[in-house]
Short mmCIF file of C-alpha atoms in Angstrom, two decimals:
data_model
loop_
_atom_site.label_atom_id
_atom_site.label_comp_id
_atom_site.label_asym_id
_atom_site.label_seq_id
_atom_site.Cartn_x
_atom_site.Cartn_y
_atom_site.Cartn_z
CA MET A 193 18.65 13.09 0.63
CA ASN A 194 22.00 12.54 2.37
CA ARG A 195 22.96 12.82 6.01
CA ASN A 196 24.25 16.38 5.70
CA ASP A 197 21.08 17.55 3.95
CA THR A 198 18.67 16.17 6.52
CA PRO A 199 16.28 18.71 8.09
CA PRO A 200 16.41 18.83 11.89
CA LYS A 201 14.17 16.53 13.89
CA PRO A 202 11.00 18.10 15.31
CA ASP A 203 11.62 19.50 18.80
CA LYS A 204 8.11 19.01 20.21
CA ALA A 205 5.62 16.22 20.68
CA PRO A 206 3.29 16.02 17.67
CA ALA A 207 -0.19 17.47 18.14
CA THR A 208 -1.46 17.01 14.59
CA PHE A 209 -1.07 14.16 12.11
CA HIS A 210 -1.69 13.17 8.51
CA VAL A 211 -1.98 9.57 7.25
CA LYS A 212 -1.31 8.96 3.56
CA SER A 213 -2.27 5.42 2.54
CA PHE A 214 -1.25 3.68 -0.67
CA GLY A 215 -2.42 0.47 -2.29
CA CYS A 216 -5.16 -1.92 -1.25
CA GLN A 217 -8.31 -1.50 0.81
CA MET A 218 -6.59 -3.17 3.76
CA ASN A 219 -4.11 -0.31 3.82
CA VAL A 220 -7.03 2.12 3.85
CA TYR A 221 -8.48 0.23 6.83
CA ASP A 222 -5.10 0.23 8.61
CA GLY A 223 -4.77 3.95 7.98
CA GLU A 224 -8.18 4.57 9.53
CA ARG A 225 -7.26 2.54 12.60
CA MET A 226 -3.98 4.41 13.05
CA ALA A 227 -5.89 7.70 12.82
CA GLU A 228 -8.30 6.48 15.50
CA MET A 229 -5.41 5.57 17.80
CA LEU A 230 -3.85 8.99 17.38
CA GLY A 231 -7.23 10.61 17.98
CA GLU A 232 -7.48 8.76 21.30
CA ARG A 233 -4.05 10.16 22.13
CA GLY A 234 -5.50 13.66 21.74
CA MET A 235 -3.99 14.42 18.34
CA THR A 236 -6.02 15.99 15.55
CA PRO A 237 -5.86 15.26 11.80
CA SER A 238 -4.40 17.72 9.33
CA ALA A 239 -5.47 17.92 5.68
CA GLU A 240 -1.97 18.62 4.37
CA GLY A 241 1.00 16.42 5.19
CA THR A 242 3.64 19.12 5.32
CA GLU A 243 1.55 21.14 7.81
CA ALA A 244 1.08 18.21 10.19
CA ASP A 245 3.41 17.56 13.11
CA LEU A 246 3.45 13.84 12.23
CA VAL A 247 3.12 12.32 8.75
CA ILE A 248 2.53 8.58 8.35
CA LEU A 249 3.26 7.10 4.93
CA ASN A 250 1.23 3.88 4.97
CA THR A 251 2.89 1.98 2.17
CA CYS A 252 2.20 -0.83 -0.30
CA HIS A 253 4.90 -3.17 -1.62
CA ILE A 254 3.12 -4.93 -4.49
CA ARG A 255 4.65 -2.98 -7.37
CA GLU A 256 8.33 -2.78 -8.30
CA LYS A 257 8.62 1.00 -7.91
CA ALA A 258 6.95 1.07 -4.48
CA VAL A 259 10.18 1.53 -2.53
CA ASP A 260 11.43 4.34 -4.78
CA LYS A 261 8.08 6.10 -4.42
CA VAL A 262 8.37 6.03 -0.64
CA TYR A 263 11.76 7.74 -0.66
CA SER A 264 10.47 10.29 -3.14
CA ASP A 265 7.53 11.09 -0.86
CA ILE A 266 9.84 11.37 2.13
CA GLY A 267 11.91 13.97 0.31
CA ARG A 268 8.85 16.05 -0.50
CA LEU A 269 7.96 16.44 3.17
CA ARG A 270 10.60 19.12 3.71
CA ARG A 271 8.91 22.44 4.40
CA GLU A 272 9.83 25.74 2.74
CA ASP A 273 11.47 26.99 5.95
CA GLY A 274 13.79 23.97 6.02
CA THR A 275 11.98 22.12 8.81
CA ARG A 276 10.03 18.88 8.52
CA PRO A 277 7.35 16.95 10.37
CA MET A 278 8.02 13.79 12.33
CA ILE A 279 7.93 11.07 9.67
CA ALA A 280 6.70 7.49 10.08
CA VAL A 281 6.87 4.85 7.37
CA ALA A 282 4.26 2.15 7.96
CA GLY A 283 2.84 -0.75 5.98
CA CYS A 284 4.39 -3.38 3.76
CA VAL A 285 7.43 -1.40 2.58
CA ALA A 286 8.26 -0.78 6.24
CA GLN A 287 7.98 -4.51 6.91
CA ALA A 288 10.17 -5.45 3.95
CA GLU A 289 12.83 -2.76 4.38
CA GLY A 290 12.91 -2.42 8.17
CA SER A 291 15.70 -0.31 9.64
CA GLU A 292 17.22 0.09 6.18
CA ILE A 293 14.68 2.88 5.68
CA SER A 294 16.11 4.87 8.58
CA ARG A 295 19.64 4.31 7.34
CA ARG A 296 18.82 5.41 3.82
CA ALA A 297 16.53 8.31 4.77
CA LYS A 298 17.80 9.99 7.94
CA SER A 299 14.68 12.12 8.19
CA VAL A 300 12.52 9.06 8.95
CA ASP A 301 11.82 8.84 12.68
CA ILE A 302 9.57 5.75 12.87
CA VAL A 303 9.36 2.48 10.92
CA VAL A 304 6.42 0.22 11.74
CA GLY A 305 5.13 -2.89 9.99
CA PRO A 306 1.47 -3.75 9.32
CA GLN A 307 1.28 -6.20 12.22
CA ALA A 308 2.80 -3.80 14.74
CA TYR A 309 1.05 -0.47 14.17
CA HIS A 310 -0.97 -0.88 17.36
CA ARG A 311 2.30 0.06 19.09
CA LEU A 312 2.55 3.33 17.14
CA PRO A 313 1.91 5.58 20.21
CA ASP A 314 4.91 4.04 22.00
CA LEU A 315 7.04 4.49 18.88
CA ILE A 316 6.08 8.16 18.72
CA ASP A 317 7.27 8.60 22.31
CA LYS A 318 10.55 6.80 21.52
CA ALA A 319 11.16 8.98 18.49
CA GLY A 320 10.44 12.07 20.56
CA ARG A 321 13.18 11.01 22.96
CA GLY A 322 15.61 10.50 20.09
CA GLU A 323 15.58 6.70 20.44
CA GLU A 324 15.40 4.20 17.61
CA ALA A 325 11.72 3.58 16.77
CA VAL A 326 11.59 0.54 14.50
CA ASP A 327 9.05 -2.25 14.97
CA THR A 328 8.55 -4.90 12.30
CA ASP A 329 7.64 -7.77 14.59
CA MET A 330 4.87 -10.17 13.58
CA PRO A 331 3.53 -11.17 16.99
CA LEU A 332 1.32 -14.22 17.30
CA ALA A 333 -1.14 -12.25 19.41
CA SER A 334 -3.57 -10.30 17.27
CA LYS A 335 -3.04 -6.56 17.10
CA PHE A 336 -6.78 -5.99 16.88
CA GLY A 337 -7.33 -6.49 20.59
CA ALA A 338 -4.99 -3.56 21.28
CA LEU A 339 -6.78 -1.16 18.94
CA PRO A 340 -9.42 1.28 20.24
CA ALA A 341 -13.12 0.74 19.65
CA ARG A 342 -14.35 2.05 16.32
CA THR A 343 -15.34 5.68 16.42
CA LYS A 344 -18.38 7.27 14.81
CA GLN A 345 -17.76 7.92 11.13
CA ALA A 346 -19.68 10.02 8.66
CA ARG A 347 -19.28 7.73 5.66
CA PRO A 348 -22.06 5.31 4.65
CA THR A 349 -19.52 2.67 3.55
CA ALA A 350 -16.85 1.06 5.70
CA PHE A 351 -14.07 -1.50 5.51
CA LEU A 352 -13.71 -4.25 8.10
CA THR A 353 -10.66 -6.51 8.12
CA ILE A 354 -11.66 -10.04 9.16
CA MET A 355 -8.38 -11.86 8.44
CA GLU A 356 -4.81 -11.03 7.52
CA GLY A 357 -1.85 -12.73 5.93
CA CYS A 358 -1.51 -15.43 3.33
CA ASP A 359 -0.46 -19.08 3.29
CA LYS A 360 -0.67 -19.50 -0.50
CA PHE A 361 2.91 -18.38 -1.40
CA CYS A 362 2.27 -17.47 -5.02
CA THR A 363 5.73 -17.21 -6.52
CA TYR A 364 5.32 -13.57 -7.60
CA CYS A 365 3.88 -12.22 -4.33
CA VAL A 366 5.45 -10.60 -1.26
CA VAL A 367 2.34 -10.69 0.94
CA PRO A 368 3.31 -13.81 2.97
CA TYR A 369 6.58 -12.07 3.85
CA THR A 370 5.12 -8.64 4.65
CA ARG A 371 1.78 -9.60 6.23
CA GLY A 372 2.65 -13.02 7.64
CA ALA A 373 0.61 -16.21 7.88
CA GLU A 374 -3.17 -16.31 7.61
CA ILE A 375 -4.83 -15.29 10.88
CA SER A 376 -8.60 -15.01 11.27
CA ARG A 377 -10.15 -12.54 13.68
CA SER A 378 -12.66 -13.91 16.13
CA TRP A 379 -16.38 -14.14 15.38
CA ASP A 380 -17.32 -11.94 18.33
CA ALA A 381 -14.73 -9.26 17.53
CA ILE A 382 -15.93 -8.99 13.93
CA LEU A 383 -19.59 -8.76 14.89
CA GLU A 384 -18.82 -6.19 17.56
CA GLU A 385 -16.88 -4.00 15.14
CA ALA A 386 -19.54 -4.39 12.44
CA GLN A 387 -22.25 -3.29 14.86
CA ALA A 388 -20.13 -0.31 15.92
CA LEU A 389 -19.67 0.70 12.30
CA VAL A 390 -23.40 0.47 11.64
CA ASP A 391 -24.17 2.39 14.83
CA GLY A 392 -21.76 5.03 13.53
CA GLY A 393 -23.59 5.42 10.24
CA ALA A 394 -22.29 2.71 7.91
CA ARG A 395 -24.92 1.08 5.70
CA GLU A 396 -22.50 -1.00 3.66
CA ILE A 397 -19.55 -3.01 4.98
CA THR A 398 -16.81 -4.55 2.85
CA LEU A 399 -15.07 -7.47 4.56
CA LEU A 400 -11.33 -7.46 3.90
CA GLY A 401 -8.50 -9.97 3.86
CA GLN A 402 -5.60 -10.97 1.65
CA ASN A 403 -7.60 -14.19 1.18
CA VAL A 404 -10.80 -13.04 2.80
CA ASN A 405 -12.79 -16.17 1.96
CA ALA A 406 -10.25 -18.28 3.89
CA TRP A 407 -11.69 -16.88 7.13
CA THR A 408 -12.69 -19.50 9.70
CA GLY A 409 -13.69 -19.28 13.34
CA GLU A 410 -15.96 -20.48 16.12
CA ASP A 411 -19.33 -18.81 16.45
CA SER A 412 -20.91 -17.85 19.77
CA LYS A 413 -22.06 -21.46 20.27
CA GLY A 414 -18.62 -22.97 19.63
CA ARG A 415 -19.43 -24.22 16.13
CA MET A 416 -16.81 -23.86 13.39
CA GLN A 417 -17.89 -21.47 10.68
CA GLY A 418 -16.58 -20.40 7.32
CA MET A 419 -17.11 -17.00 5.81
CA ASP A 420 -20.57 -17.96 4.60
CA GLY A 421 -21.70 -18.41 8.20
CA LEU A 422 -20.18 -15.06 9.13
CA VAL A 423 -21.96 -13.33 6.24
CA ARG A 424 -25.28 -14.85 7.26
CA GLU A 425 -24.81 -13.60 10.82
CA LEU A 426 -23.79 -10.11 9.70
CA ALA A 427 -26.90 -9.95 7.54
CA LYS A 428 -28.97 -10.02 10.76
CA ILE A 429 -27.75 -6.52 11.72
CA ASN A 430 -30.86 -4.43 11.14
CA ASP A 431 -29.46 -1.21 9.71
CA LEU A 432 -26.78 -2.90 7.63
CA LYS A 433 -28.06 -2.85 4.05
CA ARG A 434 -25.17 -4.24 2.03
CA ILE A 435 -22.29 -6.70 2.49
CA ARG A 436 -19.31 -7.09 0.15
CA TYR A 437 -15.97 -8.87 0.45
CA THR A 438 -12.54 -8.80 -1.18
CA THR A 439 -10.05 -10.27 -2.10
CA SER A 440 -10.89 -13.93 -2.66
CA HIS A 441 -8.94 -16.99 -3.73
CA PRO A 442 -10.52 -19.67 -5.94
CA ASN A 443 -9.26 -22.36 -3.56
CA ASP A 444 -11.46 -20.96 -0.78
CA MET A 445 -14.75 -20.58 -2.67
CA SER A 446 -16.67 -23.07 -0.54
CA ASP A 447 -20.04 -24.57 -1.38
CA GLY A 448 -21.55 -22.58 1.48
CA LEU A 449 -20.16 -19.27 0.26
CA ILE A 450 -21.36 -19.92 -3.28
CA ALA A 451 -24.82 -20.76 -1.92
CA ALA A 452 -24.82 -17.58 0.18
CA HIS A 453 -24.60 -15.51 -2.99
CA GLY A 454 -28.01 -16.84 -3.97
CA GLU A 455 -29.57 -16.89 -0.51
CA VAL A 456 -28.39 -13.79 1.40
CA GLU A 457 -30.14 -10.72 0.03
CA LYS A 458 -27.70 -8.30 1.65
CA LEU A 459 -24.68 -9.98 0.02
CA MET A 460 -24.17 -7.92 -3.10
CA PRO A 461 -24.06 -9.60 -6.53
CA PHE A 462 -20.39 -8.83 -7.12
CA LEU A 463 -17.43 -11.19 -6.82
CA HIS A 464 -13.77 -10.32 -7.19
CA LEU A 465 -12.07 -13.66 -7.87
CA PRO A 466 -8.53 -13.38 -9.30
CA VAL A 467 -7.35 -16.04 -11.75
CA GLN A 468 -4.04 -14.32 -12.80
CA SER A 469 -3.57 -16.36 -16.01
CA GLY A 470 -5.58 -18.53 -18.36
CA ASN A 471 -2.77 -21.01 -18.94
CA ASP A 472 -2.26 -24.04 -16.71
CA ARG A 473 1.53 -24.18 -17.03
CA ILE A 474 1.82 -20.54 -16.01
CA LEU A 475 -0.65 -21.06 -13.16
CA LYS A 476 1.49 -23.92 -11.87
CA ALA A 477 4.65 -21.79 -12.14
CA MET A 478 2.82 -19.11 -10.17
CA ASN A 479 1.96 -21.73 -7.52
CA ARG A 480 -1.72 -21.07 -7.97
CA SER A 481 -3.77 -23.99 -6.66
CA HIS A 482 -6.32 -23.97 -9.48
CA SER A 483 -6.39 -24.64 -13.20
CA ALA A 484 -8.15 -22.61 -15.85
CA ASP A 485 -10.86 -25.26 -16.03
CA SER A 486 -11.42 -25.50 -12.27
CA TYR A 487 -11.67 -21.72 -12.11
CA LEU A 488 -14.28 -21.68 -14.88
CA ARG A 489 -16.28 -24.37 -13.08
CA ILE A 490 -16.36 -22.18 -9.95
CA ILE A 491 -17.59 -19.26 -12.04
CA GLU A 492 -20.30 -21.46 -13.53
CA ARG A 493 -21.49 -22.53 -10.08
CA VAL A 494 -21.52 -18.95 -8.79
CA ARG A 495 -23.59 -17.87 -11.77
CA GLU A 496 -26.01 -20.71 -11.17
CA ALA A 497 -26.46 -19.49 -7.59
CA ARG A 498 -26.73 -15.81 -8.56
CA PRO A 499 -27.38 -15.35 -12.31
CA ASP A 500 -27.01 -11.55 -12.25
CA ILE A 501 -23.64 -11.55 -10.48
CA ALA A 502 -20.93 -9.22 -11.75
CA LEU A 503 -17.45 -10.69 -11.87
CA SER A 504 -14.08 -9.07 -11.40
CA GLY A 505 -10.57 -10.49 -11.52
CA ASP A 506 -6.83 -9.91 -11.53
CA PHE A 507 -4.41 -10.73 -14.35
CA ILE A 508 -0.63 -10.69 -14.63
CA VAL A 509 0.91 -10.57 -18.10
CA GLY A 510 4.53 -11.35 -18.87
CA PHE A 511 5.14 -13.81 -16.04
CA PRO A 512 8.63 -15.35 -16.55
CA GLY A 513 8.58 -17.82 -19.42
CA GLU A 514 5.11 -16.87 -20.68
CA THR A 515 4.90 -17.55 -24.42
CA ASP A 516 2.67 -15.83 -26.94
CA ALA A 517 0.42 -18.91 -27.05
CA GLU A 518 0.16 -18.99 -23.24
CA PHE A 519 -0.82 -15.34 -23.22
CA GLU A 520 -3.51 -16.12 -25.79
CA ASP A 521 -4.97 -18.54 -23.24
CA THR A 522 -5.44 -15.57 -20.91
CA LEU A 523 -7.38 -13.72 -23.60
CA LYS A 524 -9.53 -16.83 -24.06
CA ILE A 525 -10.52 -17.00 -20.40
CA VAL A 526 -11.40 -13.29 -20.46
CA GLU A 527 -13.65 -13.97 -23.44
CA GLN A 528 -15.30 -16.86 -21.63
CA VAL A 529 -15.96 -15.06 -18.34
CA ARG A 530 -16.71 -11.55 -19.71
CA TYR A 531 -15.77 -9.64 -16.56
CA ALA A 532 -17.67 -6.55 -15.51
CA GLN A 533 -14.33 -5.04 -14.46
CA CYS A 534 -10.76 -6.22 -13.93
CA TYR A 535 -7.32 -5.29 -12.65
CA SER A 536 -4.46 -6.15 -14.97
CA PHE A 537 -0.74 -5.64 -14.52
CA LYS A 538 2.60 -6.35 -16.07
CA TYR A 539 4.63 -8.84 -14.05
CA SER A 540 6.70 -6.95 -11.49
CA SER A 541 9.75 -8.67 -10.06
CA ARG A 542 9.82 -8.53 -6.27
CA PRO A 543 13.14 -9.29 -4.55
CA GLY A 544 12.98 -12.39 -2.39
CA THR A 545 10.15 -14.05 -4.31
CA PRO A 546 10.84 -17.26 -6.29
CA ALA A 547 9.68 -15.73 -9.57
CA ALA A 548 12.36 -13.04 -9.37
CA ASP A 549 15.03 -15.69 -10.00
CA MET A 550 13.19 -17.61 -12.72
CA ASP A 551 14.57 -17.90 -16.22
CA GLY A 552 12.72 -16.34 -19.12
CA GLN A 553 12.11 -12.84 -17.81
CA ILE A 554 9.94 -11.12 -20.43
CA PRO A 555 11.17 -7.90 -22.13
CA ALA A 556 9.26 -4.77 -21.13
CA GLU A 557 8.11 -4.02 -24.67
CA VAL A 558 6.53 -7.49 -24.95
CA MET A 559 4.72 -7.00 -21.64
CA ASP A 560 3.52 -3.58 -22.79
CA GLU A 561 2.01 -5.03 -25.97
CA ARG A 562 0.32 -7.89 -24.14
CA LEU A 563 -1.10 -5.64 -21.45
CA ALA A 564 -2.52 -3.26 -24.06
CA ARG A 565 -4.29 -6.15 -25.82
CA LEU A 566 -5.63 -7.55 -22.56
CA GLN A 567 -6.89 -4.22 -21.32
CA ALA A 568 -8.59 -3.46 -24.64
CA LEU A 569 -10.54 -6.71 -24.35
CA ILE A 570 -11.40 -6.14 -20.67
CA ASN A 571 -12.56 -2.60 -21.44
CA GLN A 572 -14.73 -3.89 -24.28
CA HIS A 573 -16.55 -6.22 -21.89
CA GLN A 574 -16.81 -3.57 -19.17
CA VAL A 575 -18.45 -1.13 -21.59
CA ALA A 576 -20.84 -3.86 -22.72
CA PHE A 577 -21.75 -4.68 -19.11
CA ASN A 578 -22.38 -1.04 -18.27
CA THR A 579 -24.34 -0.38 -21.46
CA ALA A 580 -26.64 -3.32 -20.71
CA THR A 581 -27.84 -1.48 -17.58
CA ILE A 582 -29.32 1.45 -19.54
CA GLY A 583 -33.05 1.58 -18.92
CA ARG A 584 -32.80 -0.53 -15.80
CA GLY A 585 -34.02 0.63 -12.40
CA THR A 586 -31.71 -0.11 -9.52
CA ASP A 587 -30.93 0.97 -5.97
CA ILE A 588 -27.78 2.97 -5.28
CA LEU A 589 -26.19 3.96 -2.00
CA LEU A 590 -25.11 7.59 -2.21
CA GLU A 591 -21.49 7.81 -1.02
CA ARG A 592 -20.03 11.21 -1.94
CA LYS A 593 -20.54 14.50 -3.70
CA GLY A 594 -20.03 14.76 -7.43
CA ARG A 595 -18.19 17.36 -9.45
CA TYR A 596 -21.20 19.58 -10.09
CA PRO A 597 -23.68 21.36 -7.77
CA GLY A 598 -26.40 19.00 -6.58
CA GLN A 599 -24.64 15.97 -8.02
CA LEU A 600 -24.07 12.87 -5.89
CA ILE A 601 -22.30 9.60 -6.64
CA GLY A 602 -23.42 6.19 -5.47
CA LYS A 603 -22.82 2.53 -6.21
CA THR A 604 -25.14 -0.04 -7.71
CA PRO A 605 -25.26 -3.54 -6.23
CA TRP A 606 -22.81 -4.48 -9.02
CA LEU A 607 -20.27 -1.87 -7.81
CA GLN A 608 -20.83 0.53 -10.70
CA SER A 609 -20.50 4.24 -9.95
CA VAL A 610 -23.62 6.24 -10.79
CA HIS A 611 -23.80 10.03 -11.06
CA VAL A 612 -27.18 11.49 -10.19
CA THR A 613 -28.34 15.09 -9.83
CA ALA A 614 -30.57 15.17 -6.78
CA PRO A 615 -30.25 18.27 -4.57
CA ASP A 616 -32.95 16.97 -2.20
CA LEU A 617 -31.02 13.79 -1.39
CA ALA A 618 -28.07 13.28 0.95
CA ILE A 619 -24.99 11.12 1.32
CA GLY A 620 -26.05 7.87 2.97
CA ASP A 621 -29.45 7.71 1.28
CA MET A 622 -30.47 4.56 -0.53
CA VAL A 623 -32.36 5.66 -3.62
CA GLU A 624 -33.87 3.98 -6.63
CA VAL A 625 -32.61 5.39 -9.93
CA ASP A 626 -33.17 4.71 -13.59
CA ILE A 627 -29.95 4.34 -15.55
CA VAL A 628 -30.05 6.71 -18.54
CA SER A 629 -26.53 6.49 -19.96
CA ALA A 630 -23.31 4.54 -19.52
CA GLY A 631 -19.61 5.05 -20.11
CA PRO A 632 -16.64 2.76 -19.60
CA ASN A 633 -16.18 3.70 -15.93
CA SER A 634 -19.47 5.11 -14.68
CA LEU A 635 -23.20 5.45 -15.27
CA ALA A 636 -25.66 8.33 -15.16
CA GLY A 637 -28.99 7.93 -13.42
CA GLU A 638 -32.17 9.83 -12.67
CA PRO A 639 -34.04 9.39 -9.38
CA SER A 640 -37.19 7.35 -9.51
CA ARG A 641 -40.20 8.66 -7.62
CA ARG A 642 -39.64 6.59 -4.50
CA LYS A 643 -36.63 6.16 -2.25
CA ALA A 644 -35.37 2.65 -1.75
CA ALA A 645 -35.90 0.95 1.60
#
C-alpha cells in the first residue's frame, strides 16, 4: 500500500476494538491485558477486526516472515467502502521496526512495543489528534504496576506472566532486543494476580516468561526465592487445581524446582525444556550454556523426581555450519529423551542477531529434508506416548466445546487434549475419564462414574 492508496484516518474516537495476537503464550497474555485496559476505558470488543473501530495487531518476531505477515494483515484491514479502522501494531515486530512501520504503512496509526503497551490509552488519544503515536521505550519501571486489576474471566485456564526478557543472548534469537533484559515481577504482585484469576474462575494457571524458571524475588518475609518457592506458595491457593510453567532454560533448572516436580501435587507432570540441538559444537555456536550431556543429566534428575513426567522441547535444524553428522546428533538426543511432544523449526535468519552473519548458511532444501526426518521421529514418539495412555483413567480439566453436540475438550495432567462426549458436564469441570483411543494429536475419553475433586 502506497501513500496515495491509503484509506483516510478514522474521524472519531474508537468505541470498539479487536486484538489479534500472534506467536507465543506471552503475546496471548499481553493481548488479554490490552483488552482489559481498553475495557476500563469504556470500549467494547468486536469479533471481527474490520468491523472494529480499533484493531491491534499484537505481533511476534521469531520467524523470518513475521514482518511481511504484519504488512499483509495491515492491507487486509481496508473495508469494502474504502474506510479502515484505527490500526495499532504492538508486540515484538513493533519493537524491532519502530517508526519504520508508520513510514512503510501509512495506514498504521499507533506503534507500541511489548514493554510500553500500558501507555496504549495515551497513544490512542495522540493518534486521534493526528499526532505521532510511537512508543518503543523499555522503561526500567515495570509496566505491570500500571495495568488494571485482572477482570473476571469465563475460562478455566489462565496465563500469568511472572518475568519478561532474556539475558541469555542465544545467537539466533531476537528476544533480548525486543523484550529487553530479564525482569522478575514481585512475589506479592504475582500472588495477587493469581488469586484474582482464581476468584474469576481459573482452575489452572500457566506461569509465563521467556526464561520463566529464571524468576527470583523476595517473599513476604524478605527471603530470596526461586521459582520453586513461588510454585509452592501458589499451590496454597485453595481453588487453584493445576500449575504449569513455560518456557524454561536448562541453565535455570534448579535443584529446588526439580524437587518441586516430585513434591507439589498441583504442579503438573509436564516440562517444556528446549535443548535446540544435540551437538555440542552447534550448542556452543548458538551460545547455549549447556551441553548435550548436561541436558540429559537434567532430564534424568527430573524423571527421578517425577517418573511419569511428560517432556517437551524445541529444536532448530540447519543452524549455520551444521553438518549431516551434527544433525544426526540431534536425532540421537530425541531418541534418548523420547519427547511426548516437541516444537521443531528450520533455522530462520533474524537481522541483527550474530547467527545472521555466520558463514555456512544451510540451503533451504537441506533444512527441509532434515526437518522432515526430525519431525517424523518426534511424531513417532508422540504417537507412542499417547497410545500408552489407552486404558488409563485420568483427570481432565474441561476447557472448551468440541466440534460435535455434547462434546467437550479438556487436558490431561500431561497436556494431552482429550475429546469426551458428556452433555451433563460443563466447561470448568474437573472430571475423571478413561482413555479409549489415541491419535497423534489428541485422545478420546469416556467419563468415569465419579467427577474428580
